[in-house]
mmCIF file of N, CA and C in Angstrom:
data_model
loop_
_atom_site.group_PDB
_atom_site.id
_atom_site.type_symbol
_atom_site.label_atom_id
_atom_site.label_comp_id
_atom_site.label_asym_id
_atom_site.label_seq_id
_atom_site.Cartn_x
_atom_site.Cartn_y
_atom_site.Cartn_z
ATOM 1 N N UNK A 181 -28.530 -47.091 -37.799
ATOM 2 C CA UNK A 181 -28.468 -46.712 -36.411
ATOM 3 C C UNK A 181 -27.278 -47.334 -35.730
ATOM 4 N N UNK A 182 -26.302 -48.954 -36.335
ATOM 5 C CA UNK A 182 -26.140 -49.470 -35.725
ATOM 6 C C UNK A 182 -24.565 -48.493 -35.603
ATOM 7 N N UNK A 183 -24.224 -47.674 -36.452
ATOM 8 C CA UNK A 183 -23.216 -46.981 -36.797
ATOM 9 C C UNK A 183 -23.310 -45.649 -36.048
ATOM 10 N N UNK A 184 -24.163 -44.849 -36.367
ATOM 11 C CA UNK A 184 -23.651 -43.877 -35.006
ATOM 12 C C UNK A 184 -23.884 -44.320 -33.549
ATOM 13 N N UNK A 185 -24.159 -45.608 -32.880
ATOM 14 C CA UNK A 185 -23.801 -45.874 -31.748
ATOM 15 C C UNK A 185 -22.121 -45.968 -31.203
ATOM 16 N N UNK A 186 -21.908 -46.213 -32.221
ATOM 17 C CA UNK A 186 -20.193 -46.180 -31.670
ATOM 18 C C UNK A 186 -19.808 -44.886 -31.887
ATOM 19 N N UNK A 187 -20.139 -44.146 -32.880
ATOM 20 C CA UNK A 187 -19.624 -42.878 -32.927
ATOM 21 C C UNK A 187 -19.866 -42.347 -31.555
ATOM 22 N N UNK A 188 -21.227 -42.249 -31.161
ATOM 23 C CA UNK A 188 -21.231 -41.777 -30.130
ATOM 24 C C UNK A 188 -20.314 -41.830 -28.837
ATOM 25 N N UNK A 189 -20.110 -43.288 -28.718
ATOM 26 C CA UNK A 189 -19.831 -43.646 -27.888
ATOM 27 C C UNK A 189 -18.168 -43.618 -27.747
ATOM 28 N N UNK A 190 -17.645 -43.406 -28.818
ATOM 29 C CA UNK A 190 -16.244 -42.781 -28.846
ATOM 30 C C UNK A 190 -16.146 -41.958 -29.229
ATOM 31 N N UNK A 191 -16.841 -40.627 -29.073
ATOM 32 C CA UNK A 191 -17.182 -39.114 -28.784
ATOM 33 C C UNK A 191 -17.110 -39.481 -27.573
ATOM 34 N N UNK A 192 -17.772 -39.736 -26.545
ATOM 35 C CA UNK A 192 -18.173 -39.812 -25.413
ATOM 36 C C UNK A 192 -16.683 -40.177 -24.569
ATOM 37 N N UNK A 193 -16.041 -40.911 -25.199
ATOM 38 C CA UNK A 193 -14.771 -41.719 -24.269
ATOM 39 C C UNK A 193 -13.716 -40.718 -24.722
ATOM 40 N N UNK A 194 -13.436 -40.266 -25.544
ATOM 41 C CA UNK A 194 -12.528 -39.185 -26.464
ATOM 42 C C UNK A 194 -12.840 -37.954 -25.280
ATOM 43 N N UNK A 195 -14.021 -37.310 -25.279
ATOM 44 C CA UNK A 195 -14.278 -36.873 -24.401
ATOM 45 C C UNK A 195 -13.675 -36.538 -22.894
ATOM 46 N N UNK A 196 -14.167 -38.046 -21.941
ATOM 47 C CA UNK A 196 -13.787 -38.101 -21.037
ATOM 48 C C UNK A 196 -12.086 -37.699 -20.907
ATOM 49 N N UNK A 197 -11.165 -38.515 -21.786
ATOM 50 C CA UNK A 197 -10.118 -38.737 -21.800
ATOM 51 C C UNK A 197 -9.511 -37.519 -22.155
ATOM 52 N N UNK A 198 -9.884 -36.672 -22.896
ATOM 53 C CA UNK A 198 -9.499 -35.078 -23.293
ATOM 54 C C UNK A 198 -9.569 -34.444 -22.083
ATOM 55 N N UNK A 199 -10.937 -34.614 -21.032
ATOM 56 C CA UNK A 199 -11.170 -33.894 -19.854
ATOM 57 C C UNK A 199 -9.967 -34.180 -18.629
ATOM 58 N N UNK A 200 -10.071 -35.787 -18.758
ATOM 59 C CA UNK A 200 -8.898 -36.442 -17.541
ATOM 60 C C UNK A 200 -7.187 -35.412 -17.770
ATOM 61 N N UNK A 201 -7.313 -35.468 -18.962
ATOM 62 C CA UNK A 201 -6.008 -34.650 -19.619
ATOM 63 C C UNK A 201 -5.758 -33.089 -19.144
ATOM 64 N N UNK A 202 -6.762 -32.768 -19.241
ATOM 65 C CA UNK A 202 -6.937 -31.188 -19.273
ATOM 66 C C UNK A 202 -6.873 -31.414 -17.400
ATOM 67 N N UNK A 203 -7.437 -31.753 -16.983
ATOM 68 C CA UNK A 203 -7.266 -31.737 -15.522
ATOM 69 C C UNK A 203 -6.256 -31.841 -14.750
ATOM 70 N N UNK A 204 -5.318 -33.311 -15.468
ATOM 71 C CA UNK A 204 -3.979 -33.583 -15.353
ATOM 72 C C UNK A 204 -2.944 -32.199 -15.627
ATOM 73 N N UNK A 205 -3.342 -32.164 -16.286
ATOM 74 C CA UNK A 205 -2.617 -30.280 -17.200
ATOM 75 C C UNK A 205 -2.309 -29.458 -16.082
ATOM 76 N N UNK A 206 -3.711 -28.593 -15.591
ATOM 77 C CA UNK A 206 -3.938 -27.643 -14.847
ATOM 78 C C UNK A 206 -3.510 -28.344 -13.526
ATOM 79 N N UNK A 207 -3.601 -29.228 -13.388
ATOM 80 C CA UNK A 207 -2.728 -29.868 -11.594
ATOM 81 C C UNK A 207 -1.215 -29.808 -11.925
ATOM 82 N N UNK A 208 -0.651 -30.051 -13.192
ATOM 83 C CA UNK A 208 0.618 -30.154 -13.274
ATOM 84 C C UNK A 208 1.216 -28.362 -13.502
ATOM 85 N N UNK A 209 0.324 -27.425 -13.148
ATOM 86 C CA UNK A 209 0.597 -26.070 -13.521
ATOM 87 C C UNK A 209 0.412 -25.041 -14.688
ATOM 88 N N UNK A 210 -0.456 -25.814 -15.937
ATOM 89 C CA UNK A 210 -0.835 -25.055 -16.743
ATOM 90 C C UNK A 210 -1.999 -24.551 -16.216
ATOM 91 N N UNK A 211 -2.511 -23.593 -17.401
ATOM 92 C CA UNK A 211 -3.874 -22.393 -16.731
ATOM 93 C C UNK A 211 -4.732 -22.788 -17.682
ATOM 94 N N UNK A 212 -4.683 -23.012 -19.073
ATOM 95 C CA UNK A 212 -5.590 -23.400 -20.209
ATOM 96 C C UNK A 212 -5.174 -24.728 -20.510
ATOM 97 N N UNK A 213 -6.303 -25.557 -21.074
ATOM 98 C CA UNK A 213 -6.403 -26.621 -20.727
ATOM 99 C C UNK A 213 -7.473 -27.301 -22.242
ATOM 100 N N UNK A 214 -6.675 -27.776 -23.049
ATOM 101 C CA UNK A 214 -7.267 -28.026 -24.501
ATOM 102 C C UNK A 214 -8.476 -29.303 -24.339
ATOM 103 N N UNK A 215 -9.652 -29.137 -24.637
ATOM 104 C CA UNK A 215 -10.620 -30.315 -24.186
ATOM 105 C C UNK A 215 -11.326 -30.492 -25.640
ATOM 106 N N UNK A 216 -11.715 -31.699 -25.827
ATOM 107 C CA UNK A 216 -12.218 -32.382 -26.938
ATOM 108 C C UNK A 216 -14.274 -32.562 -26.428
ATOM 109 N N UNK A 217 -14.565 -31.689 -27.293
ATOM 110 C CA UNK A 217 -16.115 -31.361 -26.741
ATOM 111 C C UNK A 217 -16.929 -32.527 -26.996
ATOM 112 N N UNK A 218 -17.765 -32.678 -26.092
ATOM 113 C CA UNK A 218 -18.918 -34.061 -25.866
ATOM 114 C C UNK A 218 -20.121 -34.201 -26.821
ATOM 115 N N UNK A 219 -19.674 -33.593 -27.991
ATOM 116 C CA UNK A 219 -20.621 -33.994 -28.992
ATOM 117 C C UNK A 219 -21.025 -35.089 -29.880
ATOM 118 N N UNK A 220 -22.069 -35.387 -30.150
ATOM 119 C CA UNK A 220 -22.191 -36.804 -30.660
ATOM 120 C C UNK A 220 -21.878 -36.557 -32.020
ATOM 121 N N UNK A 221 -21.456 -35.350 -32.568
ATOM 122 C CA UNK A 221 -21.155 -35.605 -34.019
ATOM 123 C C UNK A 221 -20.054 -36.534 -34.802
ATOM 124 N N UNK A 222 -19.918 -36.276 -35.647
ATOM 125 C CA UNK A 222 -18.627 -37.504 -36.015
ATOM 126 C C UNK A 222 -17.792 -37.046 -36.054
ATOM 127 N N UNK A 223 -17.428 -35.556 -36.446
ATOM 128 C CA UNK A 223 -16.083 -34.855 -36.072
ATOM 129 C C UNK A 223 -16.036 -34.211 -34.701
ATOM 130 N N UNK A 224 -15.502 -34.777 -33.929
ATOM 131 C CA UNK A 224 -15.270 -34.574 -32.422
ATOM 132 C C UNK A 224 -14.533 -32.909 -32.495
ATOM 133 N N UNK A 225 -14.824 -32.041 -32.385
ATOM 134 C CA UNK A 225 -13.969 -30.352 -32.405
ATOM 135 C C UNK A 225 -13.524 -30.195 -31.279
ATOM 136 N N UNK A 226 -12.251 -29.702 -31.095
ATOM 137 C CA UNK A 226 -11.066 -29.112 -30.080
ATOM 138 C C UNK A 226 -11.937 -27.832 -29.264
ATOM 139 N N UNK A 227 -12.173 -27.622 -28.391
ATOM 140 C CA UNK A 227 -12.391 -26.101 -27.562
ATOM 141 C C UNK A 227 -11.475 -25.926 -26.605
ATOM 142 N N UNK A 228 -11.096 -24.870 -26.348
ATOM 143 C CA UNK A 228 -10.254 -24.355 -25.208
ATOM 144 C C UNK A 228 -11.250 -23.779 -24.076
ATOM 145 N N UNK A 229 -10.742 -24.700 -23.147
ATOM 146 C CA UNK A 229 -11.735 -23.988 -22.032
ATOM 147 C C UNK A 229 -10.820 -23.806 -20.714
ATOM 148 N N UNK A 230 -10.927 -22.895 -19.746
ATOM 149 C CA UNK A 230 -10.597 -22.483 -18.636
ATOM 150 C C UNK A 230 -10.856 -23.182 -17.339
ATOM 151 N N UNK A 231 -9.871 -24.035 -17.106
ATOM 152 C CA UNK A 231 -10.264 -25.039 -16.266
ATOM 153 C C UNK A 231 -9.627 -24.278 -14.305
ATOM 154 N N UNK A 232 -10.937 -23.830 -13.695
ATOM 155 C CA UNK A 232 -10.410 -23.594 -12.281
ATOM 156 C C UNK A 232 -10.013 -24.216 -10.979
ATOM 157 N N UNK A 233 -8.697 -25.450 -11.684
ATOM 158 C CA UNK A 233 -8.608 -26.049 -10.404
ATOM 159 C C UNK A 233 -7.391 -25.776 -9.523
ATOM 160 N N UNK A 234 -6.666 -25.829 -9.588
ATOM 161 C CA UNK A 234 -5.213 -25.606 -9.069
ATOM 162 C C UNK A 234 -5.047 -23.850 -8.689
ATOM 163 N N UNK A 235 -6.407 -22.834 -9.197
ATOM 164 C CA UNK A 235 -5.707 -21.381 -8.834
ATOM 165 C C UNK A 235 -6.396 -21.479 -7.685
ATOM 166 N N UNK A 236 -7.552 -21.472 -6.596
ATOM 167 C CA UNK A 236 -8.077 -21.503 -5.615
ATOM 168 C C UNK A 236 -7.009 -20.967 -4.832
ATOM 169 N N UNK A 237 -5.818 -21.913 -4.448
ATOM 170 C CA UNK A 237 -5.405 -21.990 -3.886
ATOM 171 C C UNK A 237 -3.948 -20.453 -4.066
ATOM 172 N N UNK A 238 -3.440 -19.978 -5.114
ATOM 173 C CA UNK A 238 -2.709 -19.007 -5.298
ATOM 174 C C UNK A 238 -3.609 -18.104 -5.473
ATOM 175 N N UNK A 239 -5.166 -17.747 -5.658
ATOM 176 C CA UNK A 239 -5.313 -16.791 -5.375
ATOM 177 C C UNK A 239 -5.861 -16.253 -4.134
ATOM 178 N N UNK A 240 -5.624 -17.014 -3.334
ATOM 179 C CA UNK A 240 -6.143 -16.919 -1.664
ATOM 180 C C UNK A 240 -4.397 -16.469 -0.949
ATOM 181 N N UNK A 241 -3.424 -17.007 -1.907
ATOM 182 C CA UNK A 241 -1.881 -16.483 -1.480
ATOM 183 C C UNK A 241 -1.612 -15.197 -2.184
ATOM 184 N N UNK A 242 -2.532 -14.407 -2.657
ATOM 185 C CA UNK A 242 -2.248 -13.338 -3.717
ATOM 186 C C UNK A 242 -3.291 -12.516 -2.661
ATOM 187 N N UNK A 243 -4.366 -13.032 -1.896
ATOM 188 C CA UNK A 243 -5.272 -12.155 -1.560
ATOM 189 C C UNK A 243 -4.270 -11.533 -0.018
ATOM 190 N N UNK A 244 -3.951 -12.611 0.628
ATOM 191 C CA UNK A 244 -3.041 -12.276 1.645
ATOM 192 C C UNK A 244 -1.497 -11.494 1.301
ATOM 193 N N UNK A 245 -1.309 -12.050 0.486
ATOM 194 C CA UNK A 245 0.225 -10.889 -0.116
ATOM 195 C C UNK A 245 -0.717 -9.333 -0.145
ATOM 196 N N UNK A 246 -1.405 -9.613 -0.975
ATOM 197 C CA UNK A 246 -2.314 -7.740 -0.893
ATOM 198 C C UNK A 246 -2.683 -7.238 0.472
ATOM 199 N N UNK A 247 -3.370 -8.129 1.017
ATOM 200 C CA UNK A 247 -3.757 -7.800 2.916
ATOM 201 C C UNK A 247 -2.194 -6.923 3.120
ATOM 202 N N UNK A 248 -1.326 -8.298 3.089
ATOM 203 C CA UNK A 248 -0.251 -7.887 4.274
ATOM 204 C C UNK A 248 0.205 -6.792 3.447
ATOM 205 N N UNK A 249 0.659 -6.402 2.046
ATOM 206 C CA UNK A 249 0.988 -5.114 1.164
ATOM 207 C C UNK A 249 0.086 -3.790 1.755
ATOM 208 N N UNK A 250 -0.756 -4.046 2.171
ATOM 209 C CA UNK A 250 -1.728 -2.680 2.288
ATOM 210 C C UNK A 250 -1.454 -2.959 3.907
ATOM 211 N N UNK A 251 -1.603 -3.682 4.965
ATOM 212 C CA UNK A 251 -1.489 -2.897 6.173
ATOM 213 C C UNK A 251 0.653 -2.395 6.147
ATOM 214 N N UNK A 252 1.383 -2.859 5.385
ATOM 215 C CA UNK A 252 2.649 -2.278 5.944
ATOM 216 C C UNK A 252 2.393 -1.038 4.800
ATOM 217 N N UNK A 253 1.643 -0.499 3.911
ATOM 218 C CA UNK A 253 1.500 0.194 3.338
ATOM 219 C C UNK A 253 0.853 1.606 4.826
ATOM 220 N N UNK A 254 -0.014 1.095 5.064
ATOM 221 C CA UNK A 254 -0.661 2.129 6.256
ATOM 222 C C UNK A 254 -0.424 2.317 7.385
ATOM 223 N N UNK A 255 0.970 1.279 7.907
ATOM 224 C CA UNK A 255 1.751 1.798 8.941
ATOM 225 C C UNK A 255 3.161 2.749 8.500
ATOM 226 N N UNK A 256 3.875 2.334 6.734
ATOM 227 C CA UNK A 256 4.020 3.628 6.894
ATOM 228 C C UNK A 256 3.793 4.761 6.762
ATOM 229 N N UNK A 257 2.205 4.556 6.047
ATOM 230 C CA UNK A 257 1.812 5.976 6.123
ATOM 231 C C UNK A 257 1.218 6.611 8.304
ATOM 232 N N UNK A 258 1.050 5.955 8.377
ATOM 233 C CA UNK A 258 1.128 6.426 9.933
ATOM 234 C C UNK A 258 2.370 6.565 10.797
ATOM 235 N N UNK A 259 3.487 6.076 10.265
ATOM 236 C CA UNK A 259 4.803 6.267 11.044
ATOM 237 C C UNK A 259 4.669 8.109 10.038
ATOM 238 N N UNK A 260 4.662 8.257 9.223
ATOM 239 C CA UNK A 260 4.999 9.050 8.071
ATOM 240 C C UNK A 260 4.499 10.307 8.904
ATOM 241 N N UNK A 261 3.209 9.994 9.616
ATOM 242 C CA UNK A 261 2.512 10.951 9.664
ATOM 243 C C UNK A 261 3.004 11.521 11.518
ATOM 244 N N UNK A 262 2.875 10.538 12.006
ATOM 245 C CA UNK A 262 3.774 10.909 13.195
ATOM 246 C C UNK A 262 5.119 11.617 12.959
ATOM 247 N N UNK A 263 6.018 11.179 11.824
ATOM 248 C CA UNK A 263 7.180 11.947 12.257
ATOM 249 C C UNK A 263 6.442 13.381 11.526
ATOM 250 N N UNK A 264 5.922 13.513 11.055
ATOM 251 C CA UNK A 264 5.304 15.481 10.387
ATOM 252 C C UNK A 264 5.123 16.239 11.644
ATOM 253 N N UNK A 265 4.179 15.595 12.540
ATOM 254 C CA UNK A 265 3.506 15.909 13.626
ATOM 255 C C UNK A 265 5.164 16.121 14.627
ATOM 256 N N UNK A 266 5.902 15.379 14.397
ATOM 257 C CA UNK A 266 7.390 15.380 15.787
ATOM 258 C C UNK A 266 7.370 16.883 14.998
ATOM 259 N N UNK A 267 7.918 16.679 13.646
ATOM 260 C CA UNK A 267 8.524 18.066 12.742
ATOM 261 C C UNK A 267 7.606 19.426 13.543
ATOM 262 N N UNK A 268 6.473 18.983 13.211
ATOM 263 C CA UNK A 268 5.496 20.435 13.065
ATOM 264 C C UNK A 268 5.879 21.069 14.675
ATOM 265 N N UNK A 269 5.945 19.884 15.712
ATOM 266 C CA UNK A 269 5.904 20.053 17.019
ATOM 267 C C UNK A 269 7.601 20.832 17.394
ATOM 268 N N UNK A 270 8.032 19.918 16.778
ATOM 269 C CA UNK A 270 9.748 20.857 16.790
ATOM 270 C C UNK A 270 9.783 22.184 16.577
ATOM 271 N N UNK A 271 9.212 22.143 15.447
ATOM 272 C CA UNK A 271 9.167 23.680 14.852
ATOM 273 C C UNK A 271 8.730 24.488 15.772
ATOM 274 N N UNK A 272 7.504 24.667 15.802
ATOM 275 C CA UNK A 272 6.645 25.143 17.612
ATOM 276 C C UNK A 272 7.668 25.810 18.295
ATOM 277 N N UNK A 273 8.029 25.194 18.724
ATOM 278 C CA UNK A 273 9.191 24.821 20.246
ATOM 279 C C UNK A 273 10.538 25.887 19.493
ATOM 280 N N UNK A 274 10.638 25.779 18.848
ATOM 281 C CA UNK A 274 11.970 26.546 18.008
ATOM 282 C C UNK A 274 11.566 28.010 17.802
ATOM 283 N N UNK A 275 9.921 28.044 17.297
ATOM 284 C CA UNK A 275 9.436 29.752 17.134
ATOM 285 C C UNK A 275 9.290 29.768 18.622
ATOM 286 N N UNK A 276 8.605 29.308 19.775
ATOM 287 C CA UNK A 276 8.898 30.154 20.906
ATOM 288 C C UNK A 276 10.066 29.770 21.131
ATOM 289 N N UNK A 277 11.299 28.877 21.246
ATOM 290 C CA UNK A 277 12.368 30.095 21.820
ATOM 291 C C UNK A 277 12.835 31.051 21.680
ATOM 292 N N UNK A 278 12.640 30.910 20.502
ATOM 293 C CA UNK A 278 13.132 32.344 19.665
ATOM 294 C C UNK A 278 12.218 33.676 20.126
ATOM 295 N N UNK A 279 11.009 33.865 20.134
ATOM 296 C CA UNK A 279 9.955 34.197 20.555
ATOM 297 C C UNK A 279 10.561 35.250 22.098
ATOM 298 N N UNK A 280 10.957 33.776 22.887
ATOM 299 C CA UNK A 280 11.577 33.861 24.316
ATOM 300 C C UNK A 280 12.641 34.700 23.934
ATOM 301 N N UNK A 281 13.908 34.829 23.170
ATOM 302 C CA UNK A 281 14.492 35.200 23.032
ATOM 303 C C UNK A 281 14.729 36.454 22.635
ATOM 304 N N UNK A 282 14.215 36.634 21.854
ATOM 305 C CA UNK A 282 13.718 38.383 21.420
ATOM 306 C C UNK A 282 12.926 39.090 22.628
ATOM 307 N N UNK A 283 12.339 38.420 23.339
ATOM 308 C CA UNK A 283 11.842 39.373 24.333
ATOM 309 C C UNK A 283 12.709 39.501 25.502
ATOM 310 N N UNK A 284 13.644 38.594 25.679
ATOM 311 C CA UNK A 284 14.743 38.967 26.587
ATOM 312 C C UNK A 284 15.364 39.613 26.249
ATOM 313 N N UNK A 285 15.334 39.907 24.940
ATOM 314 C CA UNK A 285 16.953 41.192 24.524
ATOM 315 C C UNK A 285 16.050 42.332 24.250
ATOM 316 N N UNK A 286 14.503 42.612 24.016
ATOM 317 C CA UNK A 286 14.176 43.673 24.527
ATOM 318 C C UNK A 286 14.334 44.176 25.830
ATOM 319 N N UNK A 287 14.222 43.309 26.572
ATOM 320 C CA UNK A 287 13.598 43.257 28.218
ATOM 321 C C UNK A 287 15.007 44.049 28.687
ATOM 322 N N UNK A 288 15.973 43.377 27.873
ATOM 323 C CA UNK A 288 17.822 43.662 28.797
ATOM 324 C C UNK A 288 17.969 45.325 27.927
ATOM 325 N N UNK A 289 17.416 45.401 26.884
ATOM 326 C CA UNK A 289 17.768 46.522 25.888
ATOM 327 C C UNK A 289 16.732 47.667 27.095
ATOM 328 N N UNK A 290 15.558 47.590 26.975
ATOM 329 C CA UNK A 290 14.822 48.499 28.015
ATOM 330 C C UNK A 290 15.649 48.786 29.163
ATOM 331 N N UNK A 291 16.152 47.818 30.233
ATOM 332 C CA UNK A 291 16.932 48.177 31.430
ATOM 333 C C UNK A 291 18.146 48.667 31.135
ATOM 334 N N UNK A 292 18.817 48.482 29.840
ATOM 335 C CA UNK A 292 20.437 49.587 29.803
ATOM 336 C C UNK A 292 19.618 50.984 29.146
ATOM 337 N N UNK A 293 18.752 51.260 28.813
ATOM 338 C CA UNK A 293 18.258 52.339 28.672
ATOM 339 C C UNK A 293 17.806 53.102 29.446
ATOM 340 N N UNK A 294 16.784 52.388 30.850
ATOM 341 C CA UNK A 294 16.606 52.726 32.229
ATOM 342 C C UNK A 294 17.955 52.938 33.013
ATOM 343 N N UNK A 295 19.134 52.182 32.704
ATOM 344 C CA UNK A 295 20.563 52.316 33.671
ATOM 345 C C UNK A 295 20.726 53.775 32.688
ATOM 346 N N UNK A 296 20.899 53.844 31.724
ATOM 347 C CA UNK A 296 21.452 55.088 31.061
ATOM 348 C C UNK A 296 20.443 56.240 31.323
ATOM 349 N N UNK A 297 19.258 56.343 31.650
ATOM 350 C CA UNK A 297 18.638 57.660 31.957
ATOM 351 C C UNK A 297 18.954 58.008 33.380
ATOM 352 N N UNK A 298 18.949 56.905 34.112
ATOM 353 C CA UNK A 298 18.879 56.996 35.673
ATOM 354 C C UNK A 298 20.129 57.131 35.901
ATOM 355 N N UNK A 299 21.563 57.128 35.038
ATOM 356 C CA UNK A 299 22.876 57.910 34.948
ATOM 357 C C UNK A 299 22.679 59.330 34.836
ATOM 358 N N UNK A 300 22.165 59.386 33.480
ATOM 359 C CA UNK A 300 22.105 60.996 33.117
ATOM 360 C C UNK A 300 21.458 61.778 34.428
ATOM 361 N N UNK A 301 20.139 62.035 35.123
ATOM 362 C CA UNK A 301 19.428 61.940 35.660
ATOM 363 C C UNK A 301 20.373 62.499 37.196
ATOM 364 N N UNK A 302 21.135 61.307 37.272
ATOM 365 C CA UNK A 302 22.015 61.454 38.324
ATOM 366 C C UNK A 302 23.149 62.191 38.421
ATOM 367 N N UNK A 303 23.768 62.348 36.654
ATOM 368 C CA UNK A 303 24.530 63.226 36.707
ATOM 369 C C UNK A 303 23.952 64.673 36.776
ATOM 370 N N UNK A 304 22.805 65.099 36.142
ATOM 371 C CA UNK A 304 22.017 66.179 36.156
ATOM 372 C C UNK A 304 22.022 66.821 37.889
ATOM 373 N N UNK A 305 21.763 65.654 38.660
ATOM 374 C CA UNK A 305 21.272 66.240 39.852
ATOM 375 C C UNK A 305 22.369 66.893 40.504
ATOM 376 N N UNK A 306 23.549 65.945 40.287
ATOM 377 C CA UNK A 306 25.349 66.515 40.779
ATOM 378 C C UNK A 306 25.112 67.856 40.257
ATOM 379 N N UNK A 307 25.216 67.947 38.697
ATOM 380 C CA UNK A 307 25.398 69.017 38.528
ATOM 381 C C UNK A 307 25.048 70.268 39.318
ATOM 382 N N UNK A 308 23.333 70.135 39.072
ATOM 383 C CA UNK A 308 22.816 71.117 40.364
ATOM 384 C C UNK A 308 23.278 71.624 41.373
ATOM 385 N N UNK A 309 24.112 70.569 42.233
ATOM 386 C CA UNK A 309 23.954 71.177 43.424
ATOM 387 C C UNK A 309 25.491 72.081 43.262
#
């Protein structure tokens, strides 16, 4: 018995000191973080484990980069959509003048046709007399 007490007990400190490491790691900017597992066996085994300390903080700067990405994303889709609406509204405005326009050159085409009957008309009546 008096022999696996130390084993244990430097499992146990091997341990700690693998963990202090791995912590040190991930504060100094790594993401995986090699740890020496807390088993009392006599061969102490390597695991890789995923230590979450240092991202908290970049992924709360990743959540706001996305915020602010998506509202300038939906102002320009709303500038986008206003200028369609100027377009569509231009356009409008362009078929009635035109609109306006064709009916004034009927309107002027009808009255030289009224001046030209109400000539003839008048010459007719000369004639007569």
């Amino acid at each position: 018995m008096s022999s696996s007490a130390p084993h244990s007990r430097t499992s146990r400190h091997l341990a700690r000191f693998a963990a202090g490491l791995a912590a040190t790691a991930v504060l100094a900017g790594g993401g995986l973080a090699t740890a020496v597992s807390a088993s009392a066996a006599p061969s102490a085994t390597l695991t890789t484990t995923k230590v979450v300390l240092g991202q908290k903080s970049t992924s709360v700067v990743e959540r706001k980069e996305s915020v602010s990405a998506r509202k300038e994303s939906v102002t320009a889709r709303k500038e986008s959509v206003t200028a369609r609406k100027e377009s569509v509204t231009a356009r409008k405005e362009s078929v009635t003048a035109r609109k306006e326009s064709v009916t004034a050159r009927k309107e002027s085409v009808t009255a030289r046709k009224e001046s030209v009957t109400a000539r003839k008309e008048s010459l007719n009546t000369e004639k007569e007399r």
